Tab-separated table of C-alpha atoms in Angstrom:
chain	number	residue	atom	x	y	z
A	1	UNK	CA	-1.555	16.512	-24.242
A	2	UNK	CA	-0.181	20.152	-24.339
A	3	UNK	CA	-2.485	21.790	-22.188
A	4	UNK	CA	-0.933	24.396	-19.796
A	5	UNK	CA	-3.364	24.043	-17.588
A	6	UNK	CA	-3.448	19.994	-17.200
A	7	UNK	CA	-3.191	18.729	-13.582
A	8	UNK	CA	-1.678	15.367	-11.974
A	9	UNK	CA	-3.250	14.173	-8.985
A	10	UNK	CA	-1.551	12.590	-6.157
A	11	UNK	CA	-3.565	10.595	-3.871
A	12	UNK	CA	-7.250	11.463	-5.697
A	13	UNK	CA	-7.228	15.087	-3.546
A	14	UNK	CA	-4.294	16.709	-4.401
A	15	UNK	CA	-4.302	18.697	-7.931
A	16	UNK	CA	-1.465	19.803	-8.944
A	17	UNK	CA	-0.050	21.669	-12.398
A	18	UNK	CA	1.246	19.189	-14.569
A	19	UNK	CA	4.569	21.003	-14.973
A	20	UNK	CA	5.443	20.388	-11.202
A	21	UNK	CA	9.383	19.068	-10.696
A	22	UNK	CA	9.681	15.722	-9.818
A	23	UNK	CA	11.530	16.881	-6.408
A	24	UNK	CA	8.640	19.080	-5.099
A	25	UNK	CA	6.752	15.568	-6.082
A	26	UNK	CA	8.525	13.313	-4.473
A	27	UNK	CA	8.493	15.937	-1.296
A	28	UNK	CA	4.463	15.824	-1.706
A	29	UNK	CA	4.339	11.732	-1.560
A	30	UNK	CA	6.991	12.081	1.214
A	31	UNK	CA	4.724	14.102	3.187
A	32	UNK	CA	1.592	12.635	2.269
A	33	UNK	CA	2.626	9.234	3.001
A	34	UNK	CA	3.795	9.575	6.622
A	35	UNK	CA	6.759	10.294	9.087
A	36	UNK	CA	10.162	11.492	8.049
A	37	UNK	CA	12.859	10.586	10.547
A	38	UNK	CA	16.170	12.196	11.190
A	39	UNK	CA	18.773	13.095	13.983
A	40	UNK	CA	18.751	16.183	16.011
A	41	UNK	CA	22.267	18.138	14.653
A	42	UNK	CA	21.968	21.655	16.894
A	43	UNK	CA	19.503	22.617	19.831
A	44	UNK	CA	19.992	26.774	20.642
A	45	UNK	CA	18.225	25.785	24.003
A	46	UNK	CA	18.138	29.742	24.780
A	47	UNK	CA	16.191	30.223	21.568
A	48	UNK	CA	14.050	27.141	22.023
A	49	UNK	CA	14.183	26.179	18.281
A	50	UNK	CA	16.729	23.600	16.618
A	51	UNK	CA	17.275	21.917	13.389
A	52	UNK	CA	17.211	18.335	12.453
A	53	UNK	CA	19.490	16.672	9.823
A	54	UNK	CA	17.026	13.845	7.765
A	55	UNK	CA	17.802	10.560	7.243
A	56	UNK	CA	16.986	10.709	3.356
A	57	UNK	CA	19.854	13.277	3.373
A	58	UNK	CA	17.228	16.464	2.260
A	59	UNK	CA	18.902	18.431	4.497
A	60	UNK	CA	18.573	20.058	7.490
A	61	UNK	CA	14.911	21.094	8.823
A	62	UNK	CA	14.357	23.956	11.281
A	63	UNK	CA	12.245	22.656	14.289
A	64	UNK	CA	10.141	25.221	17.118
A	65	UNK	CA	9.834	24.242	20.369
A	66	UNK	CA	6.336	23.921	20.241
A	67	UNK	CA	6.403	21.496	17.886
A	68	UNK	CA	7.875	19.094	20.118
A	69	UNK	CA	5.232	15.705	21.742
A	70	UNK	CA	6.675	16.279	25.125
A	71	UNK	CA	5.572	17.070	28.576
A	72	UNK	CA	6.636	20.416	30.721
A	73	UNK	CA	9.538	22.120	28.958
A	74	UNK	CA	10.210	21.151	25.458
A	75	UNK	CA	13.719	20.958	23.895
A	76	UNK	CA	15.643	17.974	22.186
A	77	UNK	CA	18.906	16.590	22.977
A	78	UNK	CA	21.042	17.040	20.442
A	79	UNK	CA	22.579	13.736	18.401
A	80	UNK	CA	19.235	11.879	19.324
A	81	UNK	CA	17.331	10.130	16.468
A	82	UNK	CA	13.858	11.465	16.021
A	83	UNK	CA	10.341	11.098	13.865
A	84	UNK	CA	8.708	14.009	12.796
A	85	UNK	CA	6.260	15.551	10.240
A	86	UNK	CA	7.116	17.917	7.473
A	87	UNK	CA	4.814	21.485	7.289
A	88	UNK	CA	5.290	24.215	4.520
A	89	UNK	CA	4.685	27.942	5.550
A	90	UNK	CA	3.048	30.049	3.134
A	91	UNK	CA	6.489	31.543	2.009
A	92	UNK	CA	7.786	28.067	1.195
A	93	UNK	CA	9.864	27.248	4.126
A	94	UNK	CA	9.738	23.565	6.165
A	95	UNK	CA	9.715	23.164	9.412
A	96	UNK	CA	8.976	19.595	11.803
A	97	UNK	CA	6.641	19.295	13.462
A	98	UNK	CA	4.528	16.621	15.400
A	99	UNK	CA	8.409	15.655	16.469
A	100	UNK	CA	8.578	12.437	18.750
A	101	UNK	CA	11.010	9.673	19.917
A	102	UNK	CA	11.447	7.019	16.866
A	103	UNK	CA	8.034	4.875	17.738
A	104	UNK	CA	5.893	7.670	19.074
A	105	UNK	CA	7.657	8.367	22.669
A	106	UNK	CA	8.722	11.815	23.838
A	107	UNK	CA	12.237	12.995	22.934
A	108	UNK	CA	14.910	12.731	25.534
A	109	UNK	CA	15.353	16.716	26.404
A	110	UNK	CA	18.086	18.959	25.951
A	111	UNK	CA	20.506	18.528	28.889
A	112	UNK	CA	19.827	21.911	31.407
A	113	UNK	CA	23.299	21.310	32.932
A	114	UNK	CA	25.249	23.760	30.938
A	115	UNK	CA	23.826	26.353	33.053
């Protein structure tokens, strides 16, 4: 009915106002229902974040350092394909995180040469 304050729920623990888009929806199921996957487009190796491109074409999605499955110094080579889970800041941004080698493996690192 026309209730302004009717809810849909996604996956019986999720409530949600009825009047949510169907793109921050289909985000939600996206994120509830496991890894995204994408390829690592820029690596500022100095700054020890990145961003990675996703495979659904959503975009790019900035990605820490720390939020890299990775022994010793953590940093992605740029180009490589990668799996990775989506969090939401309280301000609204995205950012990976749980970020691994497509099957679970760590991520080839970015290539220290340069200097």
């Amino acid at each position: 009915p026309n209730d302004s304050k009717a809810t849909v729920s996604v996956l019986n623990w999720i409530s949600l106002p009825a009047s949510t888009s169907s793109h921050t929806m289909f985000r939600l199921s996206r994120m509830a229902l496991g890894t995204n996957t994408g390829k690592v487009v820029r690596w500022l190796d100095n700054k020890g974040f990145g961003f990675i491109q996703r495979s659904d074409n959503d975009g790019e999605v900035f990605v820490h350092q720390t939020s890299i499955k990775q022994r010793g110094f953590r940093s992605l080579a740029e180009q490589q394909d990668v799996e990775f889970d989506v969090e939401t800041d309280h301000m609204g941004r995205e950012k990976a995180i749980n970020v691994t080698a497509p099957g679970g493996g760590e991520p080839r690192p970015y290539a220290r040469d340069n200097y």
